[in-house]
Short mmCIF file of C-alpha atoms in Angstrom, two decimals:
data_model
loop_
_atom_site.label_atom_id
_atom_site.label_comp_id
_atom_site.label_asym_id
_atom_site.label_seq_id
_atom_site.Cartn_x
_atom_site.Cartn_y
_atom_site.Cartn_z
CA MET A 1 -8.55 65.20 -31.88
CA VAL A 2 -6.75 67.56 -29.32
CA LEU A 3 -9.97 68.08 -27.71
CA GLU A 4 -10.73 64.62 -27.36
CA LYS A 5 -7.20 63.85 -25.85
CA SER A 6 -7.91 66.70 -23.56
CA ILE A 7 -11.19 65.44 -22.25
CA VAL A 8 -10.08 61.79 -22.22
CA ARG A 9 -6.96 62.96 -20.09
CA ARG A 10 -9.00 64.90 -17.77
CA TYR A 11 -11.52 62.07 -17.17
CA VAL A 12 -8.84 59.58 -16.61
CA THR A 13 -6.98 62.06 -14.21
CA LEU A 14 -10.02 62.67 -12.24
CA SER A 15 -11.03 59.10 -12.21
CA VAL A 16 -7.62 58.10 -10.87
CA LEU A 17 -7.82 60.78 -8.24
CA ALA A 18 -11.34 59.94 -7.28
CA SER A 19 -10.45 56.36 -6.69
CA THR A 20 -6.96 56.67 -5.14
CA LEU A 21 -7.66 59.55 -2.62
CA PRO A 22 -10.35 57.53 -0.59
CA VAL A 23 -8.15 54.37 -0.88
CA LEU A 24 -5.22 56.33 0.50
CA SER A 25 -7.16 57.97 3.22
CA ILE A 26 -8.83 54.69 4.37
CA GLY A 27 -5.33 53.08 4.30
CA LEU A 28 -3.79 55.73 6.42
CA LEU A 29 -6.57 55.67 9.12
CA TYR A 30 -6.47 51.84 9.12
CA ASP A 31 -2.78 51.80 9.64
CA ARG A 32 -3.10 54.36 12.46
CA PHE A 33 -5.93 52.65 14.27
CA THR A 34 -4.45 49.23 13.86
CA GLY A 35 -1.28 50.33 15.14
CA ASN A 36 -3.09 51.75 18.32
CA ALA A 37 -5.19 48.73 18.85
CA LEU A 38 -2.21 46.39 18.46
CA GLU A 39 -0.22 48.49 21.14
CA GLN A 40 -3.17 48.44 23.44
CA LEU A 41 -3.63 44.76 23.11
CA LEU A 42 -0.03 44.11 23.66
CA GLY A 43 -0.03 46.25 26.70
CA GLU A 44 -2.97 44.35 28.20
CA LYS A 45 -1.38 41.08 27.50
CA ILE A 46 1.80 42.23 29.10
CA SER A 47 -0.20 43.55 32.08
CA THR A 48 -2.00 40.26 32.44
CA HIS A 49 1.39 38.22 32.36
CA LEU A 50 2.89 40.50 35.06
CA THR A 51 -0.23 40.25 37.27
CA ALA A 52 -0.12 36.44 36.77
CA THR A 53 3.62 36.31 37.73
CA ALA A 54 3.20 38.52 40.65
CA ASN A 55 0.38 36.44 42.04
CA ARG A 56 2.39 33.22 41.54
CA LEU A 57 5.44 34.81 43.46
CA ALA A 58 3.33 36.19 46.20
CA ALA A 59 1.64 32.72 46.63
CA TYR A 60 5.04 31.02 46.55
CA ILE A 61 6.43 33.32 49.22
CA GLU A 62 3.20 33.18 51.19
CA ALA A 63 3.58 29.29 51.09
CA ARG A 64 7.23 29.16 52.37
CA ARG A 65 6.15 31.80 55.11
CA TYR A 66 3.47 29.83 56.31
CA GLN A 67 5.82 26.80 56.30
CA ILE A 68 8.56 28.69 58.43
CA GLU A 69 5.83 29.98 60.79
CA THR A 70 4.67 26.42 61.32
CA LEU A 71 8.11 25.13 62.11
CA ALA A 72 8.82 27.94 64.45
CA ASN A 73 5.78 27.23 66.55
CA TYR A 74 6.55 23.40 66.72
CA PRO A 75 7.19 22.30 70.21
CA GLY A 76 11.04 21.76 70.91
CA ILE A 77 12.25 23.83 67.86
CA SER A 78 13.44 26.84 69.88
CA GLY A 79 15.72 24.62 71.91
CA PHE A 80 16.83 22.31 69.19
CA ALA A 81 19.74 24.36 67.88
CA SER A 82 21.26 25.12 71.31
CA ALA A 83 20.79 21.52 72.51
CA ARG A 84 23.92 19.52 72.90
CA LYS A 85 24.53 16.47 70.43
CA GLY A 86 22.76 13.69 72.49
CA GLU A 87 20.02 15.88 73.94
CA THR A 88 18.33 16.67 70.82
CA SER A 89 14.82 15.30 70.06
CA ASP A 90 14.61 12.48 67.43
CA GLU A 91 11.18 13.74 66.42
CA VAL A 92 12.34 17.30 65.96
CA SER A 93 15.35 15.99 63.96
CA ALA A 94 13.15 13.95 61.81
CA LEU A 95 10.73 16.68 61.18
CA LEU A 96 13.65 19.04 60.16
CA GLN A 97 14.96 16.43 57.80
CA ILE A 98 11.66 15.97 56.05
CA GLU A 99 11.00 19.59 55.74
CA SER A 100 14.60 20.31 54.61
CA ASP A 101 14.17 17.77 51.94
CA LEU A 102 11.74 19.67 49.77
CA PRO A 103 13.25 20.36 46.33
CA ASP A 104 12.61 24.12 46.77
CA LEU A 105 15.01 24.41 49.67
CA TYR A 106 18.78 23.93 50.15
CA GLY A 107 18.17 23.30 53.84
CA ILE A 108 17.12 24.76 57.18
CA LEU A 109 19.19 27.16 58.97
CA PHE A 110 19.30 28.20 62.69
CA PHE A 111 20.67 31.46 63.86
CA ASP A 112 21.60 32.86 67.28
CA ALA A 113 19.87 35.90 68.79
CA ASP A 114 22.82 38.02 67.20
CA SER A 115 22.10 36.63 63.55
CA ARG A 116 25.28 34.25 63.67
CA LEU A 117 24.66 30.83 61.94
CA ILE A 118 24.74 28.16 64.39
CA LEU A 119 23.34 25.12 62.75
CA ALA A 120 22.49 23.94 59.20
CA VAL A 121 20.23 21.23 58.38
CA PRO A 122 21.02 20.13 54.67
CA GLY A 123 18.19 19.11 52.33
CA GLN A 124 18.37 17.00 49.11
CA ALA A 125 19.39 20.11 47.18
CA ALA A 126 22.14 21.35 49.67
CA SER A 127 25.16 22.54 47.89
CA GLY A 128 27.81 25.14 48.72
CA PRO A 129 27.99 27.20 51.96
CA PRO A 130 26.97 26.62 54.56
CA TYR A 131 26.60 22.85 54.09
CA TRP A 132 29.60 21.51 52.04
CA ALA A 133 32.02 24.36 51.41
CA ASP A 134 34.67 25.86 53.54
CA ARG A 135 33.85 29.41 52.37
CA PRO A 136 31.89 31.70 54.78
CA PHE A 137 28.26 32.05 54.76
CA GLU A 138 27.38 35.86 54.61
CA THR A 139 23.93 37.31 55.28
CA THR A 140 24.65 40.56 56.66
CA ARG A 141 24.88 42.48 53.39
CA LEU A 142 21.61 41.23 51.97
CA PRO A 143 18.54 43.38 51.47
CA LYS A 144 15.77 42.66 54.05
CA THR A 145 12.00 42.79 53.77
CA THR A 146 9.72 42.24 56.60
CA LEU A 147 6.45 40.36 56.43
CA GLY A 148 4.75 40.29 59.71
CA GLU A 149 7.40 38.46 62.00
CA THR A 150 9.04 36.94 59.06
CA GLU A 151 11.93 38.55 57.28
CA ILE A 152 12.95 37.63 53.75
CA MET A 153 16.84 38.12 53.24
CA GLY A 154 18.23 38.37 49.72
CA PRO A 155 18.10 37.31 47.08
CA ALA A 156 21.90 36.51 46.77
CA PRO A 157 22.94 36.09 43.20
CA ALA A 158 24.86 33.08 41.85
CA THR A 159 28.63 33.56 42.62
CA ASP A 160 31.75 31.37 42.37
CA GLY A 161 29.81 28.44 41.14
CA ASP A 162 27.11 28.57 43.79
CA SER A 163 23.54 29.00 42.95
CA GLY A 164 21.44 31.90 43.93
CA TRP A 165 19.31 31.82 47.09
CA LEU A 166 17.19 33.71 49.56
CA ILE A 167 16.32 33.28 53.10
CA LEU A 168 12.94 33.42 54.87
CA ARG A 169 13.68 33.81 58.62
CA HIS A 170 11.42 33.79 61.61
CA PRO A 171 12.24 34.38 65.22
CA LEU A 172 12.32 31.86 68.01
CA HIS A 173 10.72 32.80 71.35
CA GLY A 174 12.09 31.13 74.52
CA ARG A 175 9.94 31.14 77.70
CA GLN A 176 9.33 34.80 77.45
CA ALA A 177 7.30 35.50 74.39
CA ASP A 178 8.89 39.03 73.95
CA LYS A 179 12.42 37.59 73.95
CA VAL A 180 14.02 36.54 70.70
CA THR A 181 16.24 33.43 71.52
CA GLY A 182 17.36 32.82 67.87
CA TYR A 183 15.87 32.43 64.45
CA ILE A 184 14.82 29.48 62.11
CA ALA A 185 15.31 29.99 58.34
CA LEU A 186 14.35 28.31 55.16
CA HIS A 187 17.30 28.46 52.77
CA VAL A 188 15.16 28.77 49.45
CA ARG A 189 16.58 28.04 45.98
CA LEU A 190 16.25 31.09 43.96
CA ALA A 191 15.81 28.91 40.71
CA SER A 192 12.47 27.68 42.59
CA LEU A 193 11.19 31.14 42.74
CA THR A 194 12.09 32.32 39.38
#
């Protein structure tokens, strides 16, 4: 009887080991390779999302850049901000009002050659400085990036109840093409970009 128990015990032990070891090794390999495959798929998905987001942001900035360059080259724009109140062109005023009413913009700004704000044309989304607030409108501390002749200023984060924004600014040239007489800028809502 002792012999039978011994042979049975050995047979059961060997059978359990023979069936358990391959299952455990396959389980460990499966876990390892599944984890690597999952990490790779997630990495590719995140990379695809980041690339798509970067492309959308670049297309948005490029559309605004084209808009500001087109406005800067419109006849009569360079003299609009410096003209006196009855001498401004109704056609230029109407064009600026239409362009500033885009929901992505707070408005259109005009700066002199020394980068001081001289005129703000509010759009439908205009709020806060420089349109309706008595607080100063500060752009000197903003980071600047240049794309050709166009300069991107900002973004300025939301503060004191005002929303965030950024500025796309393009130089205006007078009669001499190499002399900058001022700047025209789109005051873009940061929420439109994000």
